[in-house]
């Protein structure tokens, strides 16, 4: 059973507008969430993360929102640019008692297409 | 930011041979490294977690004897695909974490594409 779900396989947004990518998770023990961006034939690139003690984290054009009660997080990109066209993966993790995080559980990704 | 490299980036081999993929953290010491595999149009699948100086922890369904992982130093982990078969053809990605007390980011390598003929 998939613990991290990205229900939209693709999303098309006009350049300059806001892109909103959604992610849902089922394991309430997850307490650390990350978004990655991936171009074809390359490894993922870390974008932004949020821990469960926060509900918002902002970095430039990227903002991640976390709704723990709904087990939902979203990535907002404002304004969207052509270079943002890529596959975006949402990932979740448990932090173990030693202070580190276990492996990440990834969603299947959303292909974001920015139209000129 | 921290950089993780993988070598080789591309490898083609004959069925039955073994292939070694290296993962290096270039400007930090990685206490933990992860190995992932990605099938076309699918998400990354965690294969194993490797802590420096100890045996790797493999995820369910991943054959330990098939995918040998060695994390011999704080900057290097290797994945060896033994007796490769065409179904092992895939994109293999490693990632590394430094000291969690100083950061919370998992840095990914660029990936290695393996094609077994």
PDB file of C-alpha atoms in Angstrom:
ATOM      1  CA  UNK A   1       0.000   0.000   0.000  1.00  0.00           C
ATOM      2  CA  UNK A   2       1.414   3.342  -0.992  1.00  0.00           C
ATOM      3  CA  UNK A   3       2.251   5.501   2.004  1.00  0.00           C
ATOM      4  CA  UNK A   4       3.015   8.647   0.036  1.00  0.00           C
ATOM      5  CA  UNK A   5       0.675   9.573  -2.782  1.00  0.00           C
ATOM      6  CA  UNK A   6       0.864  12.153  -5.490  1.00  0.00           C
ATOM      7  CA  UNK A   7      -2.468  11.786  -7.206  1.00  0.00           C
ATOM      8  CA  UNK A   8      -1.748  14.031 -10.169  1.00  0.00           C
ATOM      9  CA  UNK A   9       0.688  12.378 -12.577  1.00  0.00           C
ATOM     10  CA  UNK A  10       0.957  15.615 -14.529  1.00  0.00           C
ATOM     11  CA  UNK A  11       0.146  19.280 -14.192  1.00  0.00           C
ATOM     12  CA  UNK A  12       0.238  22.020 -16.801  1.00  0.00           C
ATOM     13  CA  UNK A  13       0.619  25.667 -15.700  1.00  0.00           C
ATOM     14  CA  UNK A  14       1.154  28.872 -17.613  1.00  0.00           C
ATOM     15  CA  UNK A  15       4.408  30.706 -17.162  1.00  0.00           C
ATOM     16  CA  UNK A  16       4.154  33.365 -14.482  1.00  0.00           C
ATOM     17  CA  UNK A  17       1.279  31.708 -12.643  1.00  0.00           C
ATOM     18  CA  UNK A  18       1.338  29.663  -9.470  1.00  0.00           C
ATOM     19  CA  UNK A  19       2.061  25.948  -9.607  1.00  0.00           C
ATOM     20  CA  UNK A  20       0.605  23.889  -6.772  1.00  0.00           C
ATOM     21  CA  UNK A  21       1.772  20.315  -6.365  1.00  0.00           C
ATOM     22  CA  UNK A  22      -0.001  18.134  -3.844  1.00  0.00           C
ATOM     23  CA  UNK A  23       1.050  15.167  -1.771  1.00  0.00           C
ATOM     24  CA  UNK A  24      -0.847  12.991   0.724  1.00  0.00           C
ATOM     25  CA  UNK A  25       0.555  10.500   3.184  1.00  0.00           C
ATOM     26  CA  UNK A  26      -0.985   7.783   5.297  1.00  0.00           C
ATOM     27  CA  UNK A  27       1.609   7.118   7.988  1.00  0.00           C
ATOM     28  CA  UNK A  28       0.998   9.550  10.842  1.00  0.00           C
ATOM     29  CA  UNK A  29       4.484   8.750  12.192  1.00  0.00           C
ATOM     30  CA  UNK A  30       6.164  10.574   9.316  1.00  0.00           C
ATOM     31  CA  UNK A  31       7.649  13.753  10.698  1.00  0.00           C
ATOM     32  CA  UNK A  32       9.933  15.058   8.002  1.00  0.00           C
ATOM     33  CA  UNK A  33       8.975  15.860   4.434  1.00  0.00           C
ATOM     34  CA  UNK A  34      10.947  16.837   1.386  1.00  0.00           C
ATOM     35  CA  UNK A  35      10.357  17.865  -2.199  1.00  0.00           C
ATOM     36  CA  UNK A  36      12.717  16.881  -4.985  1.00  0.00           C
ATOM     37  CA  UNK A  37      12.915  17.969  -8.582  1.00  0.00           C
ATOM     38  CA  UNK A  38      14.111  15.611 -11.265  1.00  0.00           C
ATOM     39  CA  UNK A  39      15.064  16.146 -14.887  1.00  0.00           C
ATOM     40  CA  UNK A  40      15.136  13.166 -17.293  1.00  0.00           C
ATOM     41  CA  UNK A  41      18.159  10.869 -16.883  1.00  0.00           C
ATOM     42  CA  UNK A  42      19.406  12.784 -13.829  1.00  0.00           C
ATOM     43  CA  UNK A  43      19.255  12.147 -10.115  1.00  0.00           C
ATOM     44  CA  UNK A  44      16.757  14.094  -8.021  1.00  0.00           C
ATOM     45  CA  UNK A  45      17.714  17.525  -6.752  1.00  0.00           C
ATOM     46  CA  UNK A  46      16.658  18.546  -3.288  1.00  0.00           C
ATOM     47  CA  UNK A  47      14.308  21.538  -3.311  1.00  0.00           C
ATOM     48  CA  UNK A  48      12.844  22.227   0.082  1.00  0.00           C
ATOM     49  CA  UNK A  49      11.950  20.391   3.273  1.00  0.00           C
ATOM     50  CA  UNK A  50       9.716  20.807   6.279  1.00  0.00           C
ATOM     51  CA  UNK A  51       9.616  19.124   9.639  1.00  0.00           C
ATOM     52  CA  UNK A  52       6.374  18.339  11.425  1.00  0.00           C
ATOM     53  CA  UNK A  53       6.855  21.081  13.995  1.00  0.00           C
ATOM     54  CA  UNK A  54       6.199  23.647  11.264  1.00  0.00           C
ATOM     55  CA  UNK A  55       3.319  24.227   8.904  1.00  0.00           C
ATOM     56  CA  UNK A  56       5.120  26.372   6.363  1.00  0.00           C
ATOM     57  CA  UNK A  57       8.612  26.751   4.986  1.00  0.00           C
ATOM     58  CA  UNK A  58       9.617  29.233   2.342  1.00  0.00           C
ATOM     59  CA  UNK A  59      12.694  29.424   0.123  1.00  0.00           C
ATOM     60  CA  UNK A  60      12.598  31.945  -2.683  1.00  0.00           C
ATOM     61  CA  UNK A  61       9.892  31.009  -5.149  1.00  0.00           C
ATOM     62  CA  UNK A  62       9.193  27.731  -3.363  1.00  0.00           C
ATOM     63  CA  UNK A  63       6.925  27.323  -0.375  1.00  0.00           C
ATOM     64  CA  UNK A  64       5.909  24.071   1.239  1.00  0.00           C
ATOM     65  CA  UNK A  65       2.787  23.847   3.381  1.00  0.00           C
ATOM     66  CA  UNK A  66       2.110  21.019   5.793  1.00  0.00           C
ATOM     67  CA  UNK A  67      -1.317  20.116   7.158  1.00  0.00           C
ATOM     68  CA  UNK A  68      -0.676  17.361   9.703  1.00  0.00           C
ATOM     69  CA  UNK A  69      -4.313  16.771  10.572  1.00  0.00           C
ATOM     70  CA  UNK A  70      -5.137  16.169   6.927  1.00  0.00           C
ATOM     71  CA  UNK A  71      -1.826  14.359   6.287  1.00  0.00           C
ATOM     72  CA  UNK A  72      -1.321  16.599   3.332  1.00  0.00           C
ATOM     73  CA  UNK A  73       1.475  18.761   2.039  1.00  0.00           C
ATOM     74  CA  UNK A  74       1.783  20.988  -0.964  1.00  0.00           C
ATOM     75  CA  UNK A  75       4.519  22.738  -2.877  1.00  0.00           C
ATOM     76  CA  UNK A  76       3.795  26.189  -4.289  1.00  0.00           C
ATOM     77  CA  UNK A  77       5.984  27.674  -6.990  1.00  0.00           C
ATOM     78  CA  UNK A  78       5.434  31.359  -7.630  1.00  0.00           C
ATOM     79  CA  UNK A  79       5.920  32.586 -10.282  1.00  0.00           C
ATOM     80  CA  UNK A  80       6.333  29.491 -12.429  1.00  0.00           C
ATOM     81  CA  UNK A  81       9.191  29.584 -14.925  1.00  0.00           C
ATOM     82  CA  UNK A  82      10.001  27.397 -17.957  1.00  0.00           C
ATOM     83  CA  UNK A  83      12.974  25.894 -16.103  1.00  0.00           C
ATOM     84  CA  UNK A  84      10.579  24.546 -13.501  1.00  0.00           C
ATOM     85  CA  UNK A  85       9.321  21.952 -15.984  1.00  0.00           C
ATOM     86  CA  UNK A  86      10.381  18.657 -14.419  1.00  0.00           C
ATOM     87  CA  UNK A  87       9.085  15.782 -12.357  1.00  0.00           C
ATOM     88  CA  UNK A  88       8.557  16.662  -8.708  1.00  0.00           C
ATOM     89  CA  UNK A  89       8.736  14.010  -6.025  1.00  0.00           C
ATOM     90  CA  UNK A  90       7.327  14.331  -2.568  1.00  0.00           C
ATOM     91  CA  UNK A  91       9.107  12.244   0.098  1.00  0.00           C
ATOM     92  CA  UNK A  92       8.472  11.489   3.745  1.00  0.00           C
ATOM     93  CA  UNK A  93      10.648  10.154   6.511  1.00  0.00           C
ATOM     94  CA  UNK A  94      10.703   9.060  10.109  1.00  0.00           C
ATOM     95  CA  UNK A  95      13.383  10.475  12.347  1.00  0.00           C
ATOM     96  CA  UNK A  96      14.872   7.854  14.552  1.00  0.00           C
ATOM     97  CA  UNK A  97      15.933   8.281  18.126  1.00  0.00           C
ATOM     98  CA  UNK A  98      19.567   8.849  17.184  1.00  0.00           C
ATOM     99  CA  UNK A  99      18.568  12.086  15.512  1.00  0.00           C
ATOM    100  CA  UNK A 100      18.929  10.900  11.956  1.00  0.00           C
ATOM    101  CA  UNK A 101      16.332   9.973   9.437  1.00  0.00           C
ATOM    102  CA  UNK A 102      15.590   6.620   7.992  1.00  0.00           C
ATOM    103  CA  UNK A 103      15.273   6.100   4.256  1.00  0.00           C
ATOM    104  CA  UNK A 104      12.792   8.204   2.414  1.00  0.00           C
ATOM    105  CA  UNK A 105       9.434   7.021   1.154  1.00  0.00           C
ATOM    106  CA  UNK A 106       8.731   8.650  -2.158  1.00  0.00           C
ATOM    107  CA  UNK A 107       5.557   9.421  -4.019  1.00  0.00           C
ATOM    108  CA  UNK A 108       5.349   8.522  -7.710  1.00  0.00           C
ATOM    109  CA  UNK A 109       5.951  12.062  -8.835  1.00  0.00           C
ATOM    110  CA  UNK A 110       4.070  14.786 -10.685  1.00  0.00           C
ATOM    111  CA  UNK A 111       5.253  15.950 -14.077  1.00  0.00           C
ATOM    112  CA  UNK A 112       4.996  19.725 -14.086  1.00  0.00           C
ATOM    113  CA  UNK A 113       4.843  21.380 -17.485  1.00  0.00           C
ATOM    114  CA  UNK A 114       5.211  25.137 -17.661  1.00  0.00           C
ATOM    115  CA  UNK A 115       3.648  26.546 -20.791  1.00  0.00           C
ATOM    116  CA  UNK A 116       4.913  29.801 -22.318  1.00  0.00           C
TER     117      UNK A 116
ATOM    118  CA  UNK B   1      25.957  22.860  -1.127  1.00  0.00           C
ATOM    119  CA  UNK B   2      27.167  19.353  -0.510  1.00  0.00           C
ATOM    120  CA  UNK B   3      28.001  17.281  -3.550  1.00  0.00           C
ATOM    121  CA  UNK B   4      27.606  13.584  -4.092  1.00  0.00           C
ATOM    122  CA  UNK B   5      29.178  11.988  -7.139  1.00  0.00           C
ATOM    123  CA  UNK B   6      28.579   8.652  -8.791  1.00  0.00           C
ATOM    124  CA  UNK B   7      30.842   6.726 -11.103  1.00  0.00           C
ATOM    125  CA  UNK B   8      30.282   5.639 -13.745  1.00  0.00           C
ATOM    126  CA  UNK B   9      27.356   7.662 -15.024  1.00  0.00           C
ATOM    127  CA  UNK B  10      26.691   5.120 -17.757  1.00  0.00           C
ATOM    128  CA  UNK B  11      27.611   1.465 -18.002  1.00  0.00           C
ATOM    129  CA  UNK B  12      26.797  -1.247 -20.514  1.00  0.00           C
ATOM    130  CA  UNK B  13      27.756  -4.802 -19.671  1.00  0.00           C
ATOM    131  CA  UNK B  14      27.164  -8.354 -20.801  1.00  0.00           C
ATOM    132  CA  UNK B  15      24.807 -10.646 -18.970  1.00  0.00           C
ATOM    133  CA  UNK B  16      26.619 -12.620 -16.271  1.00  0.00           C
ATOM    134  CA  UNK B  17      29.255 -10.032 -15.515  1.00  0.00           C
ATOM    135  CA  UNK B  18      29.508  -7.895 -12.364  1.00  0.00           C
ATOM    136  CA  UNK B  19      29.328  -4.135 -12.270  1.00  0.00           C
ATOM    137  CA  UNK B  20      30.540  -1.837  -9.501  1.00  0.00           C
ATOM    138  CA  UNK B  21      29.029   1.603  -8.950  1.00  0.00           C
ATOM    139  CA  UNK B  22      30.759   4.105  -6.673  1.00  0.00           C
ATOM    140  CA  UNK B  23      29.087   6.802  -4.619  1.00  0.00           C
ATOM    141  CA  UNK B  24      31.255   9.510  -3.076  1.00  0.00           C
ATOM    142  CA  UNK B  25      30.464  12.443  -0.847  1.00  0.00           C
ATOM    143  CA  UNK B  26      32.853  15.133  -2.027  1.00  0.00           C
ATOM    144  CA  UNK B  27      32.840  17.775   0.676  1.00  0.00           C
ATOM    145  CA  UNK B  28      31.338  16.125   3.713  1.00  0.00           C
ATOM    146  CA  UNK B  29      31.551  12.900   5.642  1.00  0.00           C
ATOM    147  CA  UNK B  30      28.531  10.709   5.125  1.00  0.00           C
ATOM    148  CA  UNK B  31      27.633   8.524   8.057  1.00  0.00           C
ATOM    149  CA  UNK B  32      24.766   7.026   6.096  1.00  0.00           C
ATOM    150  CA  UNK B  33      24.321   6.374   2.410  1.00  0.00           C
ATOM    151  CA  UNK B  34      21.232   5.103   0.653  1.00  0.00           C
ATOM    152  CA  UNK B  35      20.944   3.230  -2.617  1.00  0.00           C
ATOM    153  CA  UNK B  36      17.856   3.629  -4.783  1.00  0.00           C
ATOM    154  CA  UNK B  37      16.702   2.146  -8.028  1.00  0.00           C
ATOM    155  CA  UNK B  38      14.336   3.773 -10.456  1.00  0.00           C
ATOM    156  CA  UNK B  39      12.346   1.970 -13.097  1.00  0.00           C
ATOM    157  CA  UNK B  40      11.014   3.902 -16.075  1.00  0.00           C
ATOM    158  CA  UNK B  41       8.095   6.148 -15.174  1.00  0.00           C
ATOM    159  CA  UNK B  42       8.195   5.016 -11.565  1.00  0.00           C
ATOM    160  CA  UNK B  43       9.300   6.504  -8.299  1.00  0.00           C
ATOM    161  CA  UNK B  44      12.605   5.807  -6.647  1.00  0.00           C
ATOM    162  CA  UNK B  45      12.706   2.534  -4.773  1.00  0.00           C
ATOM    163  CA  UNK B  46      14.923   2.299  -1.724  1.00  0.00           C
ATOM    164  CA  UNK B  47      17.164  -0.743  -2.015  1.00  0.00           C
ATOM    165  CA  UNK B  48      19.350  -0.509   1.066  1.00  0.00           C
ATOM    166  CA  UNK B  49      20.688   1.727   3.799  1.00  0.00           C
ATOM    167  CA  UNK B  50      24.410   1.683   4.414  1.00  0.00           C
ATOM    168  CA  UNK B  51      26.105   2.947   7.552  1.00  0.00           C
ATOM    169  CA  UNK B  52      29.859   3.405   7.561  1.00  0.00           C
ATOM    170  CA  UNK B  53      31.678   0.444   9.023  1.00  0.00           C
ATOM    171  CA  UNK B  54      28.654  -1.816   9.352  1.00  0.00           C
ATOM    172  CA  UNK B  55      26.589  -4.120   7.183  1.00  0.00           C
ATOM    173  CA  UNK B  56      23.978  -2.647   4.915  1.00  0.00           C
ATOM    174  CA  UNK B  57      20.291  -2.969   5.752  1.00  0.00           C
ATOM    175  CA  UNK B  58      18.377  -4.225   2.760  1.00  0.00           C
ATOM    176  CA  UNK B  59      14.741  -3.518   2.006  1.00  0.00           C
ATOM    177  CA  UNK B  60      12.343  -6.395   1.621  1.00  0.00           C
ATOM    178  CA  UNK B  61      12.612  -8.060  -1.750  1.00  0.00           C
ATOM    179  CA  UNK B  62      16.155  -6.869  -2.471  1.00  0.00           C
ATOM    180  CA  UNK B  63      18.666  -9.718  -2.785  1.00  0.00           C
ATOM    181  CA  UNK B  64      21.717  -9.145  -0.613  1.00  0.00           C
ATOM    182  CA  UNK B  65      23.887 -11.514  -2.602  1.00  0.00           C
ATOM    183  CA  UNK B  66      22.867  -9.890  -5.836  1.00  0.00           C
ATOM    184  CA  UNK B  67      23.425  -6.292  -4.796  1.00  0.00           C
ATOM    185  CA  UNK B  68      26.550  -6.095  -2.652  1.00  0.00           C
ATOM    186  CA  UNK B  69      27.003  -2.864  -0.753  1.00  0.00           C
ATOM    187  CA  UNK B  70      30.200  -1.764   0.913  1.00  0.00           C
ATOM    188  CA  UNK B  71      30.470   1.456   2.900  1.00  0.00           C
ATOM    189  CA  UNK B  72      34.136   1.281   3.709  1.00  0.00           C
ATOM    190  CA  UNK B  73      34.759   4.912   4.530  1.00  0.00           C
ATOM    191  CA  UNK B  74      32.871   8.052   5.445  1.00  0.00           C
ATOM    192  CA  UNK B  75      33.087   9.292   1.860  1.00  0.00           C
ATOM    193  CA  UNK B  76      32.624   6.168  -0.232  1.00  0.00           C
ATOM    194  CA  UNK B  77      29.972   3.509  -0.696  1.00  0.00           C
ATOM    195  CA  UNK B  78      29.936   0.977  -3.516  1.00  0.00           C
ATOM    196  CA  UNK B  79      27.119  -1.054  -5.014  1.00  0.00           C
ATOM    197  CA  UNK B  80      28.135  -4.151  -6.944  1.00  0.00           C
ATOM    198  CA  UNK B  81      25.552  -5.792  -9.152  1.00  0.00           C
ATOM    199  CA  UNK B  82      26.739  -9.382  -9.333  1.00  0.00           C
ATOM    200  CA  UNK B  83      26.016 -11.696 -12.262  1.00  0.00           C
ATOM    201  CA  UNK B  84      23.988  -8.983 -13.946  1.00  0.00           C
ATOM    202  CA  UNK B  85      20.911  -9.878 -15.969  1.00  0.00           C
ATOM    203  CA  UNK B  86      18.920  -7.754 -18.412  1.00  0.00           C
ATOM    204  CA  UNK B  87      16.228  -7.206 -15.774  1.00  0.00           C
ATOM    205  CA  UNK B  88      18.855  -5.442 -13.646  1.00  0.00           C
ATOM    206  CA  UNK B  89      18.978  -2.699 -16.257  1.00  0.00           C
ATOM    207  CA  UNK B  90      17.859   0.408 -14.448  1.00  0.00           C
ATOM    208  CA  UNK B  91      18.840   3.809 -13.094  1.00  0.00           C
ATOM    209  CA  UNK B  92      20.680   3.512  -9.779  1.00  0.00           C
ATOM    210  CA  UNK B  93      20.928   6.524  -7.484  1.00  0.00           C
ATOM    211  CA  UNK B  94      22.786   6.945  -4.237  1.00  0.00           C
ATOM    212  CA  UNK B  95      22.302   9.563  -1.584  1.00  0.00           C
ATOM    213  CA  UNK B  96      24.262  10.562   1.476  1.00  0.00           C
ATOM    214  CA  UNK B  97      23.631  12.164   4.828  1.00  0.00           C
ATOM    215  CA  UNK B  98      26.284  13.821   6.906  1.00  0.00           C
ATOM    216  CA  UNK B  99      25.956  14.531  10.555  1.00  0.00           C
ATOM    217  CA  UNK B 100      22.257  14.999  11.313  1.00  0.00           C
ATOM    218  CA  UNK B 101      23.063  17.419  14.089  1.00  0.00           C
ATOM    219  CA  UNK B 102      24.328  19.890  11.548  1.00  0.00           C
ATOM    220  CA  UNK B 103      21.666  19.497   8.905  1.00  0.00           C
ATOM    221  CA  UNK B 104      18.692  17.541   7.740  1.00  0.00           C
ATOM    222  CA  UNK B 105      19.263  17.200   4.050  1.00  0.00           C
ATOM    223  CA  UNK B 106      19.828  14.046   2.099  1.00  0.00           C
ATOM    224  CA  UNK B 107      22.043  14.798  -0.886  1.00  0.00           C
ATOM    225  CA  UNK B 108      21.597  12.758  -4.042  1.00  0.00           C
ATOM    226  CA  UNK B 109      24.131  11.639  -6.587  1.00  0.00           C
ATOM    227  CA  UNK B 110      23.479  12.165 -10.300  1.00  0.00           C
ATOM    228  CA  UNK B 111      22.659   8.497 -10.876  1.00  0.00           C
ATOM    229  CA  UNK B 112      24.146   5.641 -12.869  1.00  0.00           C
ATOM    230  CA  UNK B 113      22.347   4.147 -15.808  1.00  0.00           C
ATOM    231  CA  UNK B 114      23.017   0.424 -16.173  1.00  0.00           C
ATOM    232  CA  UNK B 115      22.197  -1.504 -19.333  1.00  0.00           C
ATOM    233  CA  UNK B 116      22.722  -5.251 -19.286  1.00  0.00           C
ATOM    234  CA  UNK B 117      22.784  -6.899 -22.693  1.00  0.00           C
TER     235      UNK B 117
END
